[in-house]
Steps between C-alpha positions, in 0.01 A plus 500: 500500500620849418511746789543865402573618852815418687415351835237249594199597292426853614133566442374792295331644808825498695684657207243778462511570872879530497504729199227720646675523838828598337326753274308660784818526705676690221489880544470584132222251439257594775158538343609365163550140603137475608387545138718221368339167422725201560364206303648156568397211276690170507808667644497774236476853631347790311505857629231740379389845594582869477827637634651848484846453358762272348677526836204341679502220244868437575438502875217249468715275282780511755253412778398188310861408438575543872223246564685260271254548214690549178238407242191718484294687245517870577196664343501804725400815314656835567229764532587810306345812640439745218 
């Protein structure tokens, strides 16, 4: 069987909780992280939702990588305020 996550079968719920905790703890992401949808299907993670800048996208990616998650589909959209 193929296991996408390192470790003993981390559940999607656990993964989402970790990502959300780390995002909420990050100064630059307060408020933004709440709008992000973290979708976990069969060990595949997709991120969706509005963010404010490329920098936030980078921060969120690094949070996932800190959790040991290297493969994910980042579909976050940067809101442009005109």
